[in-house]
Amino acid sequence: MVKALIIAAGRGNRLRPYTDERPKSLVPLLGLRLIERVILSAKEAGIREFVVVTGYRGEEVRAFLGDGGRYGVAIEYVENRLWRRGNGTSVYEARGLLNGRFILLMSDHIFNPEILSELKRCEPGERECILCVDTCMEDVVDLDEATKVRVVGDRIVDIGKDLRDFNGVDTGIFLCTPYLFEVLERNIQAGRCSLTESMRDLAGEGGLRALPIDDGDYWLDVDTPESLRAAEKLLLFKASKHALATRALYRYLNTPLTRLFALTPITPNQVTLLSLLAAVASSLLFIYHHPLPAGLLALLSSVLDGVDGKLARIKHMKTTYGGIFDSFVDLYEDLAVFFGMAYYGYVETLDPLLWFLAFLALTGTIAVSVPAGISTPTRRYWVSLSKLYRCFPFKSRRGEVDRWVVECSPASKDMRYLWIFVGSTLGQVVATLWAVAVVTNLMAVYRLLRAKLTTEHLSMAEIEEYLEKIYAK
Amino acid sequence: MVKALIIAAGRGNRLRPYTDERPKSLVPLLGLRLIERVILSAKEAGIREFVVVTGYRGEEVRAFLGDGGRYGVAIEYVENRLWRRGNGTSVYEARGLLNGRFILLMSDHIFNPEILSELKRCEPGERECILCVDTCMEDVVDLDEATKVRVVGDRIVDIGKDLRDFNGVDTGIFLCTPYLFEVLERNIQAGRCSLTESMRDLAGEGGLRALPIDDGDYWLDVDTPESLRAAEKLLLFKASKHALATRALYRYLNTPLTRLFALTPITPNQVTLLSLLAAVASSLLFIYHHPLPAGLLALLSSVLDGVDGKLARIKHMKTTYGGIFDSFVDLYEDLAVFFGMAYYGYVETLDPLLWFLAFLALTGTIAVSVPAGISTPTRRYWVSLSKLYRCFPFKSRRGEVDRWVVECSPASKDMRYLWIFVGSTLGQVVATLWAVAVVTNLMAVYRLLRAKLTTEHLSMAEIEEYLEKIYAK
């Protein structure tokens, strides 16, 4: 089991006024302290043992994090009294607790756990360190202050803040071997106490390997109030699953709500419950013939439905149960809203066929992604129709049209509730019910037929290959 | 790609009167000829190239099967004019078409494709054959006439019909190398022309390995009219997915229907459509206030719902689309029947809450197995609540109670429709709707809570381990 060393000793002058009252690693960001984010991100990448080096106001860090039990990890502490001399001394002080290879992290960097998952799989040589390098550099907030690197092949040949000729940036995420302590010792004795100075020595020996991070991976060094705000934006944006045009409205609506909830102790599952309450309230308002607020609450319900998952990702509170609970509640929300809409229309017309329409709408929304079991020679799969009908996506323009039809249709919950909101605002509750019922069922039949056409020419091996693309990571 | 050699040259005297008019390999069994079953079973195990040795009325076999195109395989033919001398000559005649290792099958044996899948993975030595052996022997129909084997370790040390000291039976499923042709040549020149005689020689050299088949695997040598009837029973029984007590009634109802449909060209998907028609007819009968025939048709619909899959397995017509179509139609059947039942009650009471009840019943039946996505570090899963809540099954008596509650509840479609049938027969349509709505929703909530309790203490790795047990084969 590889340990992670987190250095959290520095003063954080540049992050004032946030660091006036507390050490930098305890600065809050969307409801979690910076160092909590580092620990929870590393935990997501499978790391369970931590060594935290404290310095400035170290007792506060220690009191806050405790033994790590409430995060489900184990934390050991090392105090570095010489922290003012440079961050190399903080790494060096931890040498007694680290015998094998270890991850080295900065307490003030936020990062995508995927970066660490990949780094963990690397095998450094005995006298080697591996540094995750951002070679894209587009999103680096404060390039002037960043530590740059020059990479040739897979080697970092030079590293430093003032490098002129560079092609990457140091993300502060390392995989090290105890050999690093030898290099640090040499340098500290010579008065060169920053980590970068020792890394430059390693680079000179050919012992610093670069691991470029993927384009989609994010990281950020929280060094100034500006970068703290940038970090907030980054997390809120990266926590959105979709980045499609039609979802822009929803992102616009649920981002401020997510930000708000993140600052409170409200859990994602409680947000899911709020979403259900909004749907039930919407249903009652339809029943009592107030279509306008009813439509608004239906919209709110679907906005909240996007907040729960986002909040869970941002606050590292994702659970298996949360995902199930969300799918479960979705069903009952549809039940409530469709019943309310049908009742609204029924009171006006007394036509029982309206109930059939509502039944059809409910069934159609389920049918568009009805699950089915598929058994291949090596595995069993459970796949939804919404995944399966795309076995062979259309190419070119037809594919684009197809994508837009799916994007804007009431097959997805957020679009469905947007239709309901707009329809109710226009006073067209029954027409909206008609539209949802007809469109979802037509789409369901279309998907079914396409699943037939695409799968009937495929061998089981080809179907398995397609499914593995979806299900294997 | 390993080829399969099928010997189909014999006369089949013992199977009279079925072989009066046709060669044995063309005797029909549940809508498919014996040799078609052999080819389609082997195809399910991944075999695509066949060599068929014909003898008695060989031109009929050749005319019937053609080049194999309509089965999606390739068939080559060899004519054995000496078929009367013994089945060893039939194998020997095919030597020109078989260069590498090959599967050897009898045209009159039915068997579980799983047996062949496992055999295919074996690697015989250069001078070795592997024979699948039934060591259980409980279900062997005509033990007197069967070829027996004596197995010591993984070696067959003796083989023959009249063996006194035996511990297994020859299933007629072999994996051979071309060395077999040398042994056959030697024996045929000496006038010993049966395959068993050459196999006995191989066994004497230590070159015949036994591969015991699994307890659940079936096979049958169709040699007499009695064994033909036994084969029919075996296929109909083995095609049932469930063997649980509460499903006995359904098996009792759908087995004769499956047998009937098997003899016609009706496809499984057409049976699925018939099931939908029955549900729609049931709905209309509820609407026009005829609960008795309505309940009967609802029951018929669910019986037919069990026939389609069974028919597909028996006639080797399983497709990916068929499974999706079945799940898809199930949804609309529930929609139709619940709407009909609610309408029936509504006409009597004019109470719109009845519609809410029907909505609740429809939602509950979906909620008990609502799907949710789970993402582990290495894979994505899509799991239904009905699978997930059993992460850790109860042990002992509590588990038994749990199992029976699930078995008898309207959560499964066949039980649900049995409830509806019984309720309608008793004239209690509305009460049945109440019962289904209350019980399914209570079960859904119970499963949700249990999924919460069991998953919250599990690490992602443990959840993945559990899911792999379900999804990996």
Tab-separated table of C-alpha atoms in Angstrom, chain B residues 17-405:
chain	number	residue	atom	x	y	z
B	17	PRO	CA	-40.921	-45.853	-37.202
B	18	TYR	CA	-39.349	-42.348	-37.237
B	19	THR	CA	-36.575	-43.526	-39.550
B	20	ASP	CA	-38.846	-45.379	-41.992
B	21	GLU	CA	-39.000	-42.427	-44.331
B	22	ARG	CA	-35.814	-40.516	-43.544
B	23	PRO	CA	-32.253	-40.853	-42.293
B	24	LYS	CA	-31.871	-40.729	-38.513
B	25	SER	CA	-30.166	-37.348	-38.495
B	26	LEU	CA	-33.250	-35.759	-40.065
B	27	VAL	CA	-35.699	-36.987	-37.406
B	28	PRO	CA	-37.537	-33.916	-36.079
B	29	LEU	CA	-37.438	-32.982	-32.395
B	30	LEU	CA	-39.409	-29.928	-31.205
B	31	GLY	CA	-39.342	-28.259	-34.601
B	32	LEU	CA	-35.691	-28.919	-35.473
B	33	ARG	CA	-34.029	-31.982	-37.042
B	34	LEU	CA	-31.580	-33.841	-34.805
B	35	ILE	CA	-28.564	-32.790	-36.879
B	36	GLU	CA	-29.778	-29.167	-36.952
B	37	ARG	CA	-29.734	-29.230	-33.146
B	38	VAL	CA	-26.173	-30.566	-33.166
B	39	ILE	CA	-25.040	-27.837	-35.575
B	40	LEU	CA	-26.841	-25.007	-33.747
B	41	SER	CA	-25.623	-26.158	-30.330
B	42	ALA	CA	-22.057	-26.288	-31.633
B	43	LYS	CA	-22.553	-22.847	-33.162
B	44	GLU	CA	-23.574	-21.514	-29.746
B	45	ALA	CA	-20.272	-22.870	-28.463
B	46	GLY	CA	-18.501	-20.814	-31.139
B	47	ILE	CA	-17.936	-23.393	-33.898
B	48	ARG	CA	-18.439	-22.145	-37.436
B	49	GLU	CA	-16.996	-24.875	-39.712
B	50	PHE	CA	-18.441	-28.336	-40.042
B	51	VAL	CA	-17.653	-31.541	-41.879
B	52	VAL	CA	-20.651	-33.864	-42.166
B	53	VAL	CA	-20.110	-37.515	-43.098
B	54	THR	CA	-23.161	-38.997	-44.770
B	55	GLY	CA	-24.025	-42.563	-45.645
B	56	TYR	CA	-27.566	-43.926	-45.546
B	57	ARG	CA	-29.764	-41.567	-47.650
B	58	GLY	CA	-26.918	-39.086	-47.597
B	59	GLU	CA	-28.266	-37.013	-50.472
B	60	GLU	CA	-31.303	-36.100	-48.328
B	61	VAL	CA	-29.111	-34.830	-45.506
B	62	ARG	CA	-27.052	-32.836	-47.989
B	63	ALA	CA	-30.159	-31.372	-49.659
B	64	PHE	CA	-31.652	-30.433	-46.321
B	65	LEU	CA	-28.663	-28.708	-44.748
B	66	GLY	CA	-27.135	-27.185	-47.895
B	67	ASP	CA	-23.914	-25.235	-47.446
B	68	GLY	CA	-24.914	-24.166	-43.921
B	69	GLY	CA	-25.521	-20.560	-44.979
B	70	ARG	CA	-28.937	-20.356	-43.391
B	71	TYR	CA	-27.441	-21.400	-40.051
B	72	GLY	CA	-24.600	-18.927	-40.401
B	73	VAL	CA	-21.996	-21.719	-40.659
B	74	ALA	CA	-20.026	-23.509	-43.399
B	75	ILE	CA	-20.656	-27.207	-44.051
B	76	GLU	CA	-18.500	-29.562	-46.143
B	77	TYR	CA	-19.643	-33.089	-46.938
B	78	VAL	CA	-17.916	-36.450	-47.169
B	79	GLU	CA	-19.710	-39.517	-48.446
B	80	ASN	CA	-18.936	-42.798	-46.751
B	81	ARG	CA	-19.985	-45.688	-48.981
B	82	LEU	CA	-18.780	-48.181	-46.390
B	83	TRP	CA	-21.044	-46.860	-43.598
B	84	ARG	CA	-22.557	-50.319	-43.050
B	85	ARG	CA	-19.185	-51.616	-41.819
B	86	GLY	CA	-19.138	-49.361	-38.718
B	87	ASN	CA	-18.984	-45.742	-37.604
B	88	GLY	CA	-15.169	-45.818	-37.413
B	89	THR	CA	-15.123	-45.826	-41.219
B	90	SER	CA	-17.178	-42.611	-41.262
B	91	VAL	CA	-14.650	-40.783	-39.107
B	92	TYR	CA	-11.794	-42.208	-41.180
B	93	GLU	CA	-13.314	-41.015	-44.478
B	94	ALA	CA	-13.135	-37.374	-43.296
B	95	ARG	CA	-9.344	-37.472	-42.794
B	96	GLY	CA	-8.667	-35.420	-45.935
B	97	LEU	CA	-10.577	-32.393	-44.591
B	98	LEU	CA	-9.149	-32.318	-41.074
B	99	ASN	CA	-5.545	-31.263	-40.571
B	100	GLY	CA	-5.535	-29.940	-37.026
B	101	ARG	CA	-7.388	-30.868	-33.880
B	102	PHE	CA	-11.138	-31.194	-34.358
B	103	ILE	CA	-14.351	-31.760	-32.445
B	104	LEU	CA	-16.108	-35.063	-33.131
B	105	LEU	CA	-19.885	-35.205	-32.660
B	106	MET	CA	-22.663	-37.721	-33.265
B	107	SER	CA	-25.575	-36.454	-35.367
B	108	ASP	CA	-28.111	-38.063	-33.036
B	109	HIS	CA	-26.923	-36.701	-29.672
B	110	ILE	CA	-28.437	-33.606	-28.126
B	111	PHE	CA	-26.285	-31.739	-25.646
B	112	ASN	CA	-25.775	-28.541	-23.709
B	113	PRO	CA	-23.524	-26.110	-25.643
B	114	GLU	CA	-21.662	-25.401	-22.377
B	115	ILE	CA	-20.098	-28.878	-22.584
B	116	LEU	CA	-18.560	-28.006	-25.929
B	117	SER	CA	-17.446	-24.548	-24.776
B	118	GLU	CA	-15.410	-26.171	-22.048
B	119	LEU	CA	-14.063	-28.949	-24.273
B	120	LYS	CA	-12.916	-26.383	-26.854
B	121	ARG	CA	-10.602	-24.830	-24.283
B	122	CYS	CA	-8.709	-28.112	-23.719
B	123	GLU	CA	-5.377	-28.829	-25.386
B	124	PRO	CA	-4.986	-32.494	-26.320
B	125	GLY	CA	-1.499	-33.960	-26.701
B	126	GLU	CA	-0.376	-34.972	-30.195
B	127	ARG	CA	-1.378	-38.605	-29.695
B	128	GLU	CA	-4.354	-37.950	-27.466
B	129	CYS	CA	-8.141	-37.662	-27.684
B	130	ILE	CA	-10.382	-36.102	-25.051
B	131	LEU	CA	-13.837	-37.535	-24.400
B	132	CYS	CA	-16.560	-35.803	-22.391
B	133	VAL	CA	-17.719	-38.272	-19.783
B	134	ASP	CA	-20.913	-38.313	-17.730
B	135	THR	CA	-19.827	-39.526	-14.303
B	136	CYS	CA	-23.164	-38.841	-12.661
B	137	MET	CA	-25.122	-41.231	-14.913
B	138	GLU	CA	-28.385	-40.567	-13.054
B	139	ASP	CA	-30.206	-39.274	-16.089
B	140	VAL	CA	-28.848	-41.729	-18.658
B	141	VAL	CA	-32.009	-43.021	-20.324
B	142	ASP	CA	-30.856	-46.386	-21.625
B	143	LEU	CA	-27.828	-47.381	-19.601
B	144	ASP	CA	-27.757	-50.919	-21.052
B	145	GLU	CA	-27.185	-49.616	-24.563
B	146	ALA	CA	-24.800	-46.802	-23.559
B	147	THR	CA	-21.049	-46.979	-24.106
B	148	LYS	CA	-19.428	-47.126	-20.677
B	149	VAL	CA	-15.978	-45.996	-19.600
B	150	ARG	CA	-13.697	-46.694	-16.685
B	151	VAL	CA	-11.840	-43.581	-15.565
B	152	VAL	CA	-8.723	-43.556	-13.368
B	153	GLY	CA	-7.450	-40.077	-12.612
B	154	ASP	CA	-7.994	-38.152	-15.852
B	155	ARG	CA	-7.394	-41.241	-18.038
B	156	ILE	CA	-9.994	-43.500	-19.562
B	157	VAL	CA	-8.505	-46.945	-19.080
B	158	ASP	CA	-11.288	-48.966	-20.705
B	159	ILE	CA	-14.288	-48.240	-22.919
B	160	GLY	CA	-17.081	-50.423	-24.294
B	161	LYS	CA	-20.767	-51.220	-24.272
B	162	ASP	CA	-20.430	-54.338	-22.161
B	163	LEU	CA	-18.030	-53.000	-19.541
B	164	ARG	CA	-18.907	-54.408	-16.121
B	165	ASP	CA	-16.661	-52.226	-14.019
B	166	PHE	CA	-17.400	-48.655	-15.133
B	167	ASN	CA	-17.707	-45.240	-13.520
B	168	GLY	CA	-18.831	-43.093	-16.439
B	169	VAL	CA	-20.677	-42.989	-19.736
B	170	ASP	CA	-19.389	-41.894	-23.162
B	171	THR	CA	-21.340	-38.743	-24.200
B	172	GLY	CA	-20.208	-38.995	-27.835
B	173	ILE	CA	-18.479	-35.595	-27.645
B	174	PHE	CA	-14.756	-35.759	-28.484
B	175	LEU	CA	-11.815	-33.474	-29.100
B	176	CYS	CA	-9.407	-35.327	-31.413
B	177	THR	CA	-6.102	-34.923	-33.206
B	178	PRO	CA	-5.287	-36.391	-36.641
B	179	TYR	CA	-3.464	-39.206	-34.827
B	180	LEU	CA	-6.900	-40.793	-34.453
B	181	PHE	CA	-6.865	-41.498	-38.209
B	182	GLU	CA	-3.717	-43.626	-37.816
B	183	VAL	CA	-5.369	-45.694	-35.106
B	184	LEU	CA	-8.538	-46.027	-37.198
B	185	GLU	CA	-6.569	-47.096	-40.291
B	186	ARG	CA	-4.821	-49.844	-38.334
B	187	ASN	CA	-8.109	-51.116	-36.918
B	188	ILE	CA	-10.151	-50.878	-40.111
B	189	GLN	CA	-7.488	-52.879	-41.975
B	190	ALA	CA	-7.840	-55.487	-39.244
B	191	GLY	CA	-11.629	-55.452	-39.658
B	192	ARG	CA	-12.392	-53.590	-36.424
B	193	CYS	CA	-14.536	-50.790	-37.803
B	194	SER	CA	-16.374	-49.273	-34.822
B	195	LEU	CA	-15.160	-46.007	-33.332
B	196	THR	CA	-15.273	-47.523	-29.857
B	197	GLU	CA	-12.748	-50.202	-30.854
B	198	SER	CA	-10.236	-47.575	-31.913
B	199	MET	CA	-10.934	-45.544	-28.787
B	200	ARG	CA	-10.224	-48.662	-26.722
B	201	ASP	CA	-6.838	-48.924	-28.449
B	202	LEU	CA	-6.142	-45.276	-27.670
B	203	ALA	CA	-7.165	-45.875	-24.054
B	204	GLY	CA	-4.761	-48.810	-23.949
B	205	GLU	CA	-1.934	-46.494	-25.049
B	206	GLY	CA	-2.931	-44.013	-22.314
B	207	GLY	CA	-4.069	-41.587	-25.006
B	208	LEU	CA	-7.721	-41.095	-24.041
B	209	ARG	CA	-8.370	-38.329	-21.534
B	210	ALA	CA	-11.696	-37.965	-19.692
B	211	LEU	CA	-13.344	-34.558	-19.287
B	212	PRO	CA	-16.182	-34.977	-16.765
B	213	ILE	CA	-19.212	-32.853	-17.628
B	214	ASP	CA	-20.766	-30.606	-14.977
B	215	ASP	CA	-23.721	-31.825	-12.945
B	216	GLY	CA	-26.031	-29.297	-14.567
B	217	ASP	CA	-24.994	-30.148	-18.126
B	218	TYR	CA	-27.350	-32.326	-20.106
B	219	TRP	CA	-26.839	-34.676	-23.039
B	220	LEU	CA	-28.871	-37.490	-24.525
B	221	ASP	CA	-28.313	-40.172	-27.152
B	222	VAL	CA	-31.490	-40.280	-29.250
B	223	ASP	CA	-31.556	-43.925	-30.184
B	224	THR	CA	-35.108	-45.153	-29.638
B	225	PRO	CA	-38.635	-43.703	-29.686
B	226	GLU	CA	-38.462	-43.649	-25.861
B	227	SER	CA	-35.271	-41.610	-25.870
B	228	LEU	CA	-36.811	-39.253	-28.447
B	229	ARG	CA	-39.630	-38.545	-26.015
B	230	ALA	CA	-37.140	-38.218	-23.168
B	231	ALA	CA	-35.173	-35.713	-25.260
B	232	GLU	CA	-38.293	-33.614	-25.768
B	233	LYS	CA	-38.956	-33.546	-22.031
B	234	LEU	CA	-35.334	-32.756	-21.279
B	235	LEU	CA	-35.242	-29.793	-23.665
B	236	LEU	CA	-38.533	-28.373	-22.418
B	237	PHE	CA	-37.404	-28.733	-18.827
B	238	LYS	CA	-33.876	-27.424	-19.321
B	239	ALA	CA	-35.191	-24.391	-21.203
B	240	SER	CA	-36.910	-23.163	-18.043
B	241	LYS	CA	-34.764	-20.598	-16.342
B	242	HIS	CA	-36.248	-21.085	-12.897
B	243	ALA	CA	-36.762	-24.307	-11.044
B	244	LEU	CA	-38.447	-22.804	-7.988
B	245	ALA	CA	-41.563	-24.152	-6.376
B	246	THR	CA	-43.716	-21.080	-6.965
B	247	ARG	CA	-42.927	-21.179	-10.649
B	248	ALA	CA	-44.130	-24.758	-10.990
B	249	LEU	CA	-47.601	-23.609	-12.013
B	250	TYR	CA	-46.172	-21.473	-14.784
B	251	ARG	CA	-43.967	-24.267	-16.023
B	252	TYR	CA	-47.010	-26.516	-16.041
B	253	LEU	CA	-48.841	-23.953	-18.189
B	254	ASN	CA	-46.116	-22.823	-20.546
B	255	THR	CA	-44.444	-26.153	-21.319
B	256	PRO	CA	-47.273	-27.530	-23.501
B	257	LEU	CA	-47.609	-24.132	-25.199
B	258	THR	CA	-43.881	-24.041	-25.895
B	259	ARG	CA	-44.031	-27.574	-27.300
B	260	LEU	CA	-46.915	-26.557	-29.553
B	261	PHE	CA	-45.208	-23.397	-30.838
B	262	ALA	CA	-41.942	-25.275	-31.380
B	263	LEU	CA	-43.622	-27.409	-34.045
B	264	THR	CA	-44.743	-24.308	-35.985
B	265	PRO	CA	-42.648	-21.621	-37.684
B	266	ILE	CA	-43.810	-19.038	-35.102
B	267	THR	CA	-40.819	-17.048	-33.822
B	268	PRO	CA	-40.189	-16.073	-30.188
B	269	ASN	CA	-40.737	-12.388	-31.046
B	270	GLN	CA	-44.131	-13.255	-32.492
B	271	VAL	CA	-44.984	-14.966	-29.210
B	272	THR	CA	-43.946	-11.770	-27.398
B	273	LEU	CA	-46.375	-9.866	-29.629
B	274	LEU	CA	-49.128	-12.394	-28.872
B	275	SER	CA	-48.463	-11.763	-25.201
B	276	LEU	CA	-48.955	-8.015	-25.782
B	277	LEU	CA	-52.175	-8.667	-27.693
B	278	ALA	CA	-53.475	-10.772	-24.804
B	279	ALA	CA	-52.681	-7.935	-22.367
B	280	VAL	CA	-54.447	-5.367	-24.562
B	281	ALA	CA	-57.454	-7.676	-24.911
B	282	SER	CA	-57.441	-8.133	-21.139
B	283	SER	CA	-57.404	-4.350	-20.733
B	284	LEU	CA	-60.377	-3.918	-23.069
B	285	LEU	CA	-62.306	-6.641	-21.255
B	286	PHE	CA	-61.669	-4.870	-17.937
B	287	ILE	CA	-62.855	-1.614	-19.508
B	288	TYR	CA	-66.034	-3.297	-20.774
B	289	HIS	CA	-66.514	-4.824	-17.333
B	290	HIS	CA	-65.837	-8.510	-17.933
B	291	PRO	CA	-63.375	-9.210	-15.128
B	292	LEU	CA	-63.366	-12.994	-15.480
B	293	PRO	CA	-62.156	-13.291	-19.095
B	294	ALA	CA	-60.006	-10.203	-18.498
B	295	GLY	CA	-58.177	-11.932	-15.656
B	296	LEU	CA	-57.824	-15.063	-17.756
B	297	LEU	CA	-56.267	-13.130	-20.629
B	298	ALA	CA	-53.917	-11.342	-18.231
B	299	LEU	CA	-52.787	-14.762	-17.025
B	300	LEU	CA	-52.408	-15.961	-20.622
B	301	SER	CA	-50.315	-12.889	-21.381
B	302	SER	CA	-47.888	-13.683	-18.580
B	303	VAL	CA	-47.777	-17.372	-19.528
B	304	LEU	CA	-46.873	-16.387	-23.094
B	305	ASP	CA	-44.258	-14.095	-21.611
B	306	GLY	CA	-42.543	-17.222	-20.306
B	307	VAL	CA	-42.948	-19.065	-23.596
B	308	ASP	CA	-40.975	-16.670	-25.811
B	309	GLY	CA	-37.647	-17.097	-24.047
B	310	LYS	CA	-38.136	-20.829	-23.667
B	311	LEU	CA	-38.979	-21.216	-27.345
B	312	ALA	CA	-35.914	-19.158	-28.280
B	313	ARG	CA	-33.654	-21.419	-26.236
B	314	ILE	CA	-35.198	-24.639	-27.529
B	315	LYS	CA	-35.091	-23.605	-31.173
B	316	HIS	CA	-31.712	-21.878	-30.922
B	317	MET	CA	-33.328	-18.566	-31.893
B	318	LYS	CA	-31.997	-16.383	-29.068
B	319	THR	CA	-31.136	-12.854	-30.204
B	320	THR	CA	-30.066	-9.719	-28.391
B	321	TYR	CA	-33.027	-7.891	-29.859
B	322	GLY	CA	-35.437	-10.562	-28.614
B	323	GLY	CA	-34.420	-9.871	-25.024
B	324	ILE	CA	-34.816	-6.120	-25.438
B	325	PHE	CA	-38.151	-6.490	-27.198
B	326	ASP	CA	-39.404	-8.679	-24.363
B	327	SER	CA	-38.468	-6.111	-21.683
B	328	PHE	CA	-39.952	-3.350	-23.817
B	329	VAL	CA	-43.286	-5.096	-24.327
B	330	ASP	CA	-43.494	-5.986	-20.616
B	331	LEU	CA	-43.782	-2.287	-19.794
B	332	TYR	CA	-46.695	-1.735	-22.136
B	333	GLU	CA	-48.447	-4.862	-20.906
B	334	ASP	CA	-48.388	-3.486	-17.376
B	335	LEU	CA	-49.623	-0.147	-18.678
B	336	ALA	CA	-52.538	-1.807	-20.479
B	337	VAL	CA	-53.628	-4.114	-17.668
B	338	PHE	CA	-53.341	-1.541	-14.868
B	339	PHE	CA	-55.232	1.011	-16.941
B	340	GLY	CA	-57.982	-1.516	-17.610
B	341	MET	CA	-58.262	-2.415	-13.936
B	342	ALA	CA	-58.391	1.225	-12.851
B	343	TYR	CA	-61.038	1.987	-15.465
B	344	TYR	CA	-63.081	-0.965	-14.229
B	345	GLY	CA	-63.055	0.423	-10.705
B	346	TYR	CA	-63.503	4.015	-11.818
B	347	VAL	CA	-66.755	3.275	-13.643
B	348	GLU	CA	-68.159	1.890	-10.394
B	349	THR	CA	-66.971	4.604	-8.018
B	350	LEU	CA	-66.061	7.623	-10.206
B	351	ASP	CA	-63.239	8.173	-7.728
B	352	PRO	CA	-60.185	9.725	-9.443
B	353	LEU	CA	-57.976	8.419	-6.639
B	354	LEU	CA	-58.283	5.052	-8.355
B	355	TRP	CA	-56.104	6.456	-11.099
B	356	PHE	CA	-53.535	7.440	-8.553
B	357	LEU	CA	-53.657	3.874	-7.270
B	358	ALA	CA	-53.024	2.525	-10.765
B	359	PHE	CA	-50.152	4.997	-11.203
B	360	LEU	CA	-48.738	3.805	-7.924
B	361	ALA	CA	-49.030	0.152	-8.959
B	362	LEU	CA	-47.278	0.844	-12.258
B	363	THR	CA	-44.526	2.828	-10.553
B	364	GLY	CA	-44.117	0.230	-7.808
B	365	THR	CA	-43.638	-2.623	-10.263
B	366	ILE	CA	-40.883	-0.609	-11.924
B	367	ALA	CA	-39.355	0.665	-8.683
B	368	VAL	CA	-38.754	-2.837	-7.272
B	369	SER	CA	-36.080	-3.316	-9.906
B	370	VAL	CA	-35.176	0.248	-10.832
B	371	PRO	CA	-31.759	0.384	-12.494
B	372	ALA	CA	-28.875	2.509	-11.253
B	373	GLY	CA	-25.368	3.125	-12.488
B	374	ILE	CA	-22.408	2.212	-10.292
B	375	SER	CA	-18.901	3.279	-11.150
B	376	THR	CA	-15.994	1.383	-9.612
B	377	PRO	CA	-12.330	2.196	-10.219
B	378	THR	CA	-12.134	-0.304	-13.102
B	379	ARG	CA	-15.646	-0.658	-14.552
B	380	ARG	CA	-19.042	0.903	-14.925
B	381	TYR	CA	-22.036	-1.185	-13.937
B	382	TRP	CA	-25.700	-0.835	-14.495
B	383	VAL	CA	-27.510	-2.801	-11.830
B	384	SER	CA	-31.134	-3.252	-10.915
B	385	LEU	CA	-32.294	-2.720	-7.362
B	386	SER	CA	-33.549	-6.319	-7.348
B	387	LYS	CA	-29.941	-7.507	-7.750
B	388	LEU	CA	-28.326	-4.908	-5.576
B	389	TYR	CA	-30.354	-5.305	-2.417
B	390	ARG	CA	-29.081	-8.856	-2.170
B	391	CYS	CA	-25.449	-7.746	-1.901
B	392	PHE	CA	-25.293	-9.695	1.311
B	393	PRO	CA	-28.066	-12.284	1.360
B	394	PHE	CA	-29.612	-13.058	4.709
B	395	LYS	CA	-28.497	-16.366	6.086
B	396	SER	CA	-30.574	-19.188	7.574
B	397	ARG	CA	-34.278	-18.845	8.270
B	398	ARG	CA	-34.521	-15.114	7.715
B	399	GLY	CA	-33.064	-15.602	4.239
B	400	GLU	CA	-35.639	-18.286	3.489
B	401	VAL	CA	-38.498	-16.001	4.532
B	402	ASP	CA	-36.993	-13.230	2.443
B	403	ARG	CA	-36.766	-15.528	-0.568
B	404	TRP	CA	-40.369	-16.643	-0.244
B	405	VAL	CA	-41.641	-13.097	0.134
